[in-house]
Coordinates of C-alpha atoms in Angstrom, one line a residue:
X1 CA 25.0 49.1 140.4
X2 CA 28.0 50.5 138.1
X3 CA 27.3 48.4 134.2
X4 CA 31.2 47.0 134.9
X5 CA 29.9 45.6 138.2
X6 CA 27.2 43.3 137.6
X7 CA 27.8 39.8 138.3
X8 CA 26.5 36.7 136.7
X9 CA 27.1 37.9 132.8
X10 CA 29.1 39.3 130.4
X11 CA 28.8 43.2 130.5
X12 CA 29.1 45.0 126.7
X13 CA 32.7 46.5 127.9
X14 CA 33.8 43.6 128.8
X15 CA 32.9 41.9 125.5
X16 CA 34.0 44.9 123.7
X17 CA 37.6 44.7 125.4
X18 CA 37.4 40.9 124.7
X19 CA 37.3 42.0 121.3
X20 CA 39.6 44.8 121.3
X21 CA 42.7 42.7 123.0
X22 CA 42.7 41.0 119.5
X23 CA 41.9 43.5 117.2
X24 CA 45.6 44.6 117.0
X25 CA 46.8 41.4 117.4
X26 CA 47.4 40.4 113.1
X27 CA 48.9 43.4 112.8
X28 CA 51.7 42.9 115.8
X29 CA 52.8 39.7 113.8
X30 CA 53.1 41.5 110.3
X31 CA 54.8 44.4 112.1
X32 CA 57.7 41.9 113.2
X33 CA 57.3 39.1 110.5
X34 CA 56.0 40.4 107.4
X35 CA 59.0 41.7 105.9
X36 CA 60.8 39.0 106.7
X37 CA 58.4 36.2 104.9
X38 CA 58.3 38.7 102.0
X39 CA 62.0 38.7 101.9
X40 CA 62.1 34.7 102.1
X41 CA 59.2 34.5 99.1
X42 CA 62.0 36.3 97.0
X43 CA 60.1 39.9 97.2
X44 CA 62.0 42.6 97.1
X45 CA 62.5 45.9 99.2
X46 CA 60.9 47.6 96.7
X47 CA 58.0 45.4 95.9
X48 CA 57.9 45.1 99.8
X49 CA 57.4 48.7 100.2
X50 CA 54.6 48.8 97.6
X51 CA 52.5 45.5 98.9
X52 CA 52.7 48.0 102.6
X53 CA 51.8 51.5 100.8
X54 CA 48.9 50.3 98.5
X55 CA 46.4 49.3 101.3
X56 CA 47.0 52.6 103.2
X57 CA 46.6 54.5 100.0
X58 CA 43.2 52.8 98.9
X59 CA 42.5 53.3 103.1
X60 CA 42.0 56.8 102.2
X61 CA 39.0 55.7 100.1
X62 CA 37.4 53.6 101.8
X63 CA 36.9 54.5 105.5
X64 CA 35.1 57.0 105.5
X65 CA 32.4 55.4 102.7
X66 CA 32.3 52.4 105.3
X67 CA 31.8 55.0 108.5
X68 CA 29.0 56.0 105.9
X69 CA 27.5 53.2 105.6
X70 CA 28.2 52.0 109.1
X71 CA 26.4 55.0 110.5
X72 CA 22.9 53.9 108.4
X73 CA 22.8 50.6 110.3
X74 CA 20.7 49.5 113.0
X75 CA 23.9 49.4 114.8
X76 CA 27.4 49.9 114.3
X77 CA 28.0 46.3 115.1
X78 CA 26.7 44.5 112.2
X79 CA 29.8 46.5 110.2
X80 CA 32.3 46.0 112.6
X81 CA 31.1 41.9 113.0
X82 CA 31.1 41.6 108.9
X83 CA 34.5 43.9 108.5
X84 CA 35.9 41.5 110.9
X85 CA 34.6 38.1 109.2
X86 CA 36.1 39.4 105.8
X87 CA 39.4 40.5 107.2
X88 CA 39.5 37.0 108.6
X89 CA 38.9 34.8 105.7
X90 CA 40.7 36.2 103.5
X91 CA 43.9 35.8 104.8
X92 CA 43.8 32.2 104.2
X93 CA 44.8 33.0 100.6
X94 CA 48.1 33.7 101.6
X95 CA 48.6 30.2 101.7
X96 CA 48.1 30.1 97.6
X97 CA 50.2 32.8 96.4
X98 CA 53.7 32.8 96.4
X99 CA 54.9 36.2 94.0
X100 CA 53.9 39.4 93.9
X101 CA 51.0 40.4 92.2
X102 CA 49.2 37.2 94.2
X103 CA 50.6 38.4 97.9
X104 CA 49.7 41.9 96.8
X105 CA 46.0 41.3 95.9
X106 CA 45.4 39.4 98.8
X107 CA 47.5 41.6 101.6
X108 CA 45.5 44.7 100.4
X109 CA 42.2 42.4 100.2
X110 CA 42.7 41.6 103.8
X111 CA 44.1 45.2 104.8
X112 CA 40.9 47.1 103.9
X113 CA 38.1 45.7 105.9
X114 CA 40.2 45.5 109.1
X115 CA 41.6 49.3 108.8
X116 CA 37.9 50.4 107.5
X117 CA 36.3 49.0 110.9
X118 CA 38.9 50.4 113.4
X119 CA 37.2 53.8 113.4
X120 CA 33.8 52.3 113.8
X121 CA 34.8 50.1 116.5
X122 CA 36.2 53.6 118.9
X123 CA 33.5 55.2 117.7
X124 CA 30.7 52.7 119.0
X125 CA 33.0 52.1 122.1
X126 CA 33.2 55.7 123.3
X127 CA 29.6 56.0 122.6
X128 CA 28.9 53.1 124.5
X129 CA 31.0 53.9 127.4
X130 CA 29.5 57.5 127.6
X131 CA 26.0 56.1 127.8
X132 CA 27.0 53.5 130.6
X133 CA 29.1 55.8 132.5
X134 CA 31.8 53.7 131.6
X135 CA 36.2 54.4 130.5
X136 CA 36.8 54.0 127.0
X137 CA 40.3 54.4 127.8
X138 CA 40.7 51.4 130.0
X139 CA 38.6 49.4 127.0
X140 CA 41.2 50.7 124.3
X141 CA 43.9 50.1 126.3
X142 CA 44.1 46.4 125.9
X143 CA 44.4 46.1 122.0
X144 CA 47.6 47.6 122.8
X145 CA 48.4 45.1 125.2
X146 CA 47.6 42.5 122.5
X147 CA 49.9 44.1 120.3
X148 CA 52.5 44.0 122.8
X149 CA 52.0 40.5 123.6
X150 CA 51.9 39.1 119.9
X151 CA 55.1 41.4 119.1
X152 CA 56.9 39.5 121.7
X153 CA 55.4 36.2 121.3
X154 CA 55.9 36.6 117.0
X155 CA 59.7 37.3 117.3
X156 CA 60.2 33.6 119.1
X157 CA 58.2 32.1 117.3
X158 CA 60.1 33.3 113.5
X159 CA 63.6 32.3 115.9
X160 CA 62.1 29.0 116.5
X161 CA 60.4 27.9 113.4
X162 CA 61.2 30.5 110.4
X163 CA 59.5 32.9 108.6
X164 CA 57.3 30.3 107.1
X165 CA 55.2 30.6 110.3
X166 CA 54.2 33.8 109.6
X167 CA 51.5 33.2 107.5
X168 CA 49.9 30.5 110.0
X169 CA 50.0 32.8 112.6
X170 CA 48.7 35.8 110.7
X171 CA 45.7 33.7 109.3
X172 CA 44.8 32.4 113.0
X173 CA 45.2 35.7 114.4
X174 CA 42.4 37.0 112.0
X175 CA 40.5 34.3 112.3
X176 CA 40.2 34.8 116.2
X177 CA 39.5 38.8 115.4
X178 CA 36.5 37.0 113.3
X179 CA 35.3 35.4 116.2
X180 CA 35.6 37.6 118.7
X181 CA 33.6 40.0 117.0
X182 CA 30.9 37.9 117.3
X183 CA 30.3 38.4 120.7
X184 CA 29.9 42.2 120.8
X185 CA 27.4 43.9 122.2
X186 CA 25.0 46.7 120.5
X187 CA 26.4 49.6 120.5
X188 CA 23.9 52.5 119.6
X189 CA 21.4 53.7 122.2
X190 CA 18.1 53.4 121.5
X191 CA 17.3 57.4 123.0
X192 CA 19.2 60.2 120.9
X193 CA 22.4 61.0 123.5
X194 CA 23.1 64.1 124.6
X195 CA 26.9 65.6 124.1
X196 CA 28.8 67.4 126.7
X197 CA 28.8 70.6 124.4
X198 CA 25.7 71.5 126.1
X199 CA 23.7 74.1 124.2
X200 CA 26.6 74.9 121.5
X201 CA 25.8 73.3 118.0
X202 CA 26.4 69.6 117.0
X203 CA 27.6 68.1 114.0
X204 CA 24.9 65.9 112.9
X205 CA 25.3 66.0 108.9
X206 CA 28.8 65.5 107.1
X207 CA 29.5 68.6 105.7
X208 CA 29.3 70.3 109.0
X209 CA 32.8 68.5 109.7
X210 CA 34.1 70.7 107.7
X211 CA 34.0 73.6 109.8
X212 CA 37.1 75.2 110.3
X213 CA 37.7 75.1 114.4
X214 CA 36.6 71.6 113.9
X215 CA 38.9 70.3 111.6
X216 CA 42.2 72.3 112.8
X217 CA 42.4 70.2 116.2
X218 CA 42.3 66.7 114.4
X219 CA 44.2 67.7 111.4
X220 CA 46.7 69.2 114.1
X221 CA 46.8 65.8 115.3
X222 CA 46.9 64.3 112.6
X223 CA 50.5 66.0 111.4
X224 CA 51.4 64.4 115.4
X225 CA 50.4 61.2 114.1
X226 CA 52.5 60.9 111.2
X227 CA 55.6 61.8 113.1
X228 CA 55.5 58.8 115.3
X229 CA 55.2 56.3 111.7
X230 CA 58.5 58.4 111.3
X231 CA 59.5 56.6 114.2
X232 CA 58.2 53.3 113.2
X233 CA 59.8 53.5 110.1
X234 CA 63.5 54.8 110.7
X235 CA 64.2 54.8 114.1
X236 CA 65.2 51.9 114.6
X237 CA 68.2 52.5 111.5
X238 CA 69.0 55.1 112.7
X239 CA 69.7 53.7 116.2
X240 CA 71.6 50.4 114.8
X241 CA 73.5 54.0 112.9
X242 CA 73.9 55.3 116.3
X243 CA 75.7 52.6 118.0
X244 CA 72.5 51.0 119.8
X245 CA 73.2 47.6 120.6
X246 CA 70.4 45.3 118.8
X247 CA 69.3 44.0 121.5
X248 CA 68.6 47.7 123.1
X249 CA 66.4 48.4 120.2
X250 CA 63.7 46.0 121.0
X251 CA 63.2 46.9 124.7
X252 CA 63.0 50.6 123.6
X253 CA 60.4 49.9 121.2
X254 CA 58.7 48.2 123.9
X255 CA 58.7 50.7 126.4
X256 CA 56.9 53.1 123.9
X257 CA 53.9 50.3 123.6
X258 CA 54.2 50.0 127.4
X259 CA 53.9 54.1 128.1
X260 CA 50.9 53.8 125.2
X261 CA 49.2 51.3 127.3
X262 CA 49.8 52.9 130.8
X263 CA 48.1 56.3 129.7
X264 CA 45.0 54.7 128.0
X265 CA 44.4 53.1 131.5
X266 CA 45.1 56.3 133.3
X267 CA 42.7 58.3 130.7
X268 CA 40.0 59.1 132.9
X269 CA 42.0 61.0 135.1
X270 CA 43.0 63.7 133.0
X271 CA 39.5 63.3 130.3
X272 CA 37.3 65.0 133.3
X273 CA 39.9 67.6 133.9
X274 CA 40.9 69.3 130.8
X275 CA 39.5 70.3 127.6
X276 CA 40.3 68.0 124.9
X277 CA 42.0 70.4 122.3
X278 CA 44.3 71.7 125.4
X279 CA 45.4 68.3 126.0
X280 CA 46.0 67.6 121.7
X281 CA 48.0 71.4 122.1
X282 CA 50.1 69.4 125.0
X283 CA 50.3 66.5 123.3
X284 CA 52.2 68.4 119.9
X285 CA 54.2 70.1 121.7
X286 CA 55.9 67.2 124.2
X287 CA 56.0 65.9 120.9
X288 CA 58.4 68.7 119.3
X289 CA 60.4 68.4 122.0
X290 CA 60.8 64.7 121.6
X291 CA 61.7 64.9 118.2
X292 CA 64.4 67.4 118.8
X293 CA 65.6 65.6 121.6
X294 CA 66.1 62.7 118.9
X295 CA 67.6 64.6 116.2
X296 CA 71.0 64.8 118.2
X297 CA 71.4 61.0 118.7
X298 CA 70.8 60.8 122.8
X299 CA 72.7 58.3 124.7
X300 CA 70.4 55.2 125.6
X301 CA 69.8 56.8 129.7
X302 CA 68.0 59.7 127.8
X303 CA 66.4 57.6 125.0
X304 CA 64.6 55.4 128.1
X305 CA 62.7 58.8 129.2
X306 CA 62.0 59.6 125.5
X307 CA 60.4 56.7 124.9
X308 CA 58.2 56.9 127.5
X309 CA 57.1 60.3 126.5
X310 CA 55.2 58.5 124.0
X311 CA 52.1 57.9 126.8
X312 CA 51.9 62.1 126.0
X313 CA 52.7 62.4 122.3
X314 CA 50.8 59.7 121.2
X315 CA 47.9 58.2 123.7
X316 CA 46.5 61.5 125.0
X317 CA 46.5 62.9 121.6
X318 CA 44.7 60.7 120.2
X319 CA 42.6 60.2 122.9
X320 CA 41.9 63.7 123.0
X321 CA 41.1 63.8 119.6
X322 CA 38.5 60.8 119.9
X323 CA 37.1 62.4 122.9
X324 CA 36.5 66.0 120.9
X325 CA 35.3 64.6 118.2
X326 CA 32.2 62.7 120.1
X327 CA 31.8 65.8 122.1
X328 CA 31.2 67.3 118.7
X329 CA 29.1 65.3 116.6
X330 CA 26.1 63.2 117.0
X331 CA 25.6 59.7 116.9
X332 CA 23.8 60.2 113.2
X333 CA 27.8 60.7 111.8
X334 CA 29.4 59.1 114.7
X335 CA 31.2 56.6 113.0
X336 CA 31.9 58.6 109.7
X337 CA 33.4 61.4 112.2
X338 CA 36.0 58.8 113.4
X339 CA 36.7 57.5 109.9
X340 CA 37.3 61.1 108.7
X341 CA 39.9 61.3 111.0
X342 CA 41.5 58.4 110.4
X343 CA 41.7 59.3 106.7
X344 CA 43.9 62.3 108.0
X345 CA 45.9 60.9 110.3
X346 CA 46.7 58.3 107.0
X347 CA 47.0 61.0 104.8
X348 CA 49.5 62.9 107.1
X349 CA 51.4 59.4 107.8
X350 CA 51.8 59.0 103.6
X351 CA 53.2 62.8 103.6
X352 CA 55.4 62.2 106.7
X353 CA 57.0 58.7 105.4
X354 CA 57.6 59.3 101.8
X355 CA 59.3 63.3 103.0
X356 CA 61.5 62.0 106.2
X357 CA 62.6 59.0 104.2
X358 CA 63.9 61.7 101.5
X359 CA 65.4 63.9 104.4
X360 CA 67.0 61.2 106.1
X361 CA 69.1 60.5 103.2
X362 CA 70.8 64.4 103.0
X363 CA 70.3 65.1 107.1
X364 CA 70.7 61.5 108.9
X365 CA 69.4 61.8 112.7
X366 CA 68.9 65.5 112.2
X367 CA 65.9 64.8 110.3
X368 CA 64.0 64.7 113.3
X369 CA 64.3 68.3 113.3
X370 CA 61.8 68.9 110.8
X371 CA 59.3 66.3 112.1
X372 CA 59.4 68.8 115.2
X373 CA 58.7 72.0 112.8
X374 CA 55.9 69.6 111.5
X375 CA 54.4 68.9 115.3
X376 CA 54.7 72.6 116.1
X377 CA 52.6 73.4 113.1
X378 CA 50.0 70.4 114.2
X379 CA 49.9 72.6 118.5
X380 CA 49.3 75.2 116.1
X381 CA 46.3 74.2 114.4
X382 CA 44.6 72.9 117.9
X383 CA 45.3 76.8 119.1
X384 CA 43.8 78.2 116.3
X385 CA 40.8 76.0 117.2
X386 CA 40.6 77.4 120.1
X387 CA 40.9 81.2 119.5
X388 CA 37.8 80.4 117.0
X389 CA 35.8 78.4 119.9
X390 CA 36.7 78.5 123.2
X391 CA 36.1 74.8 125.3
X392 CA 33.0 74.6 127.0
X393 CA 32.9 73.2 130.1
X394 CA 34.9 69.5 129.1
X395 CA 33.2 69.4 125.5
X396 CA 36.2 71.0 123.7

């Protein structure tokens, strides 16, 4: 009988998606609210900008030491269930501080446990699912419906009661992350796990991430990540700039969480099917091609296609790149693998925000240009990769 089948109990993916539909969910409500309560506590957009940068920064510190440490465990679980319990409590502060050096201590104090088990969390899951037979994708899928939901369900709440709700709903957002977490499964097999590389060498010590065709295809990604905070960050200015309509803006932004979702749950389909790097190669250049599609300011009919292009430029690649790097390493680095990458992607993110909000300034919409010279050189990077090692069978 398939693990998702069983009747009569709780099956680890389904407590694992129990816990993934709110893992997102916190940071859905600061995405819409956040700026807004900082604005009504008398913060300003400067101060805003550094209480936002200053987690992701010390981010870059931290993960991979707790993908370390995570890795050592028993189980990855006990991390991801204390992570999760720190991330929830301290939030509650927020209700004592009121300038900036308080808000900042205690946003970046909250920040750094939840971003430092994120990685863990896929990489226990794919594990897991592997294992069982099981789609990761389908798991991973709803923490971006959560997202979705608490994005729409945030806005009418701030319309309804103010930004003072914010912190209310931030604090019990986090607190039933907390919770959740308690009901995960155990991850780790108790039987070393054989990867799909077959008889080609695995990663199983640290410094062998280092190896050049290993690293190109998720730093390539990486640079595709940091585009899309580009998109985060300005599009919708630029948009409002455009002409948009407001109320456009928020559908739009929708649809790319929608296309995000809708490919996580179709994963499976294309995982068995194609080697991982060629689908992070795809995945940079659909994303070029979106990015100069955006540079010339595209009515709202071609935006709607656009946006959904995000299921390719975003979800498969990162997929992809979660699915390589398991095929690739062994469960001894498992979790400090994922973490690694996630200190790229952040590092790429930091190098793509600070830049496009420079070029914006001298090149407006046509910025987006040089996010797609920046995606390019990411498909590059994966096809370098694979001119070092070619895929074997699905393990590459």
């Amino acid at each position: 009988m398939s693990p998702t089948n069983q009747a009569g109990r709780l099956t680890p993916e389904l407590r694992t998606t129990g816990f993934y539909f709110t893992l997102f969910m916190a940071n859905g409500a600061a995405v819409i609210a956040l700026p807004l309560w900082l604005n009504a506590m008398g913060i300003s957009p400067g101060e805003i900008g550094v209480i936002n940068a200053v987690p992701m920064l010390l981010m870059l510190l931290v993960n991979i030491v707790v993908g370390r440490i995570a890795d050592r465990a028993k189980d990855w679980r006990s991390v991801i269930v204390i992570g999760s319990l720190v991330a929830g409590v301290i939030p509650v502060g927020l209700f004592f501080v009121n300038e900036f050096w308080g808000i900042l201590l205690v946003w970046t104090l909250a920040a750094l446990p939840n971003s430092a088990v994120n990685p863990v969390v896929d990489a226990a899951t794919m594990r897991m699912t592997r294992r069982r037979g099981t789609d990761y994708g389908t798991i991973r899928a709803w923490g971006t419906v959560g997202y979705m939901v608490i994005n729409a369900s945030t806005g009418f709440a701030i319309a309804a009661f103010g930004t003072a709700a914010f912190v209310p709903i931030f604090v019990a957002l986090s607190l039933l992350r907390a919770s959740t977490a308690l009901g995960l499964p155990q991850f780790r097999s108790p039987e070393p796990q054989a990867t799909l590389a077959g008889s080609v060498p695995v990663a199983g010590k640290a410094r062998e991430l280092l190896k050049p065709w290993f690293v190109l295809p998720i730093f390539g990604f990486a640079m595709v990540f940091g585009t899309h905070f580009i998109l985060n960050a300005f599009a919708a200015l630029l948009w409002m700039e455009q002409g948009i309509p407001e109320w456009v803006i928020g559908p739009l932004v929708a649809l790319g969480a929608f296309a995000e979702a809708s490919m996580m749950f179709a994963w499976k389909h294309f995982s068995t099917r194609f080697s991982a790097r060629h689908l992070i190669l795809l995945a940079a250049l659909v994303a070029a091609a979106r990015w100069v599609a955006m540079a010339f300011s595209p009515p709202i009919w071609l935006l709607i296609p656009l946006q959904l292009t995000h299921a390719v430029t975003f979800s498969l690649g990162f997929l992809a790149s979660v699915h390589f790097i398991t095929n690739w390493t062994s469960e001894d680095i498992a979790a400090e693998a994922q973490s690694y990458f996630v200190v790229l992607q952040q590092s790429m993110s930091v190098v793509a925000l600070i830049g496009f909000g420079w070029l914006v300034g001298l090149m407006g919409p046509h910025a987006y240009l040089v996010a797609a010279l920046f995606a390019l050189a990411g498909g590059g990077c994966v096809w370098l990769s694979l001119r070092m090692m070619a895929p074997k069978a699905q393990a590459a």
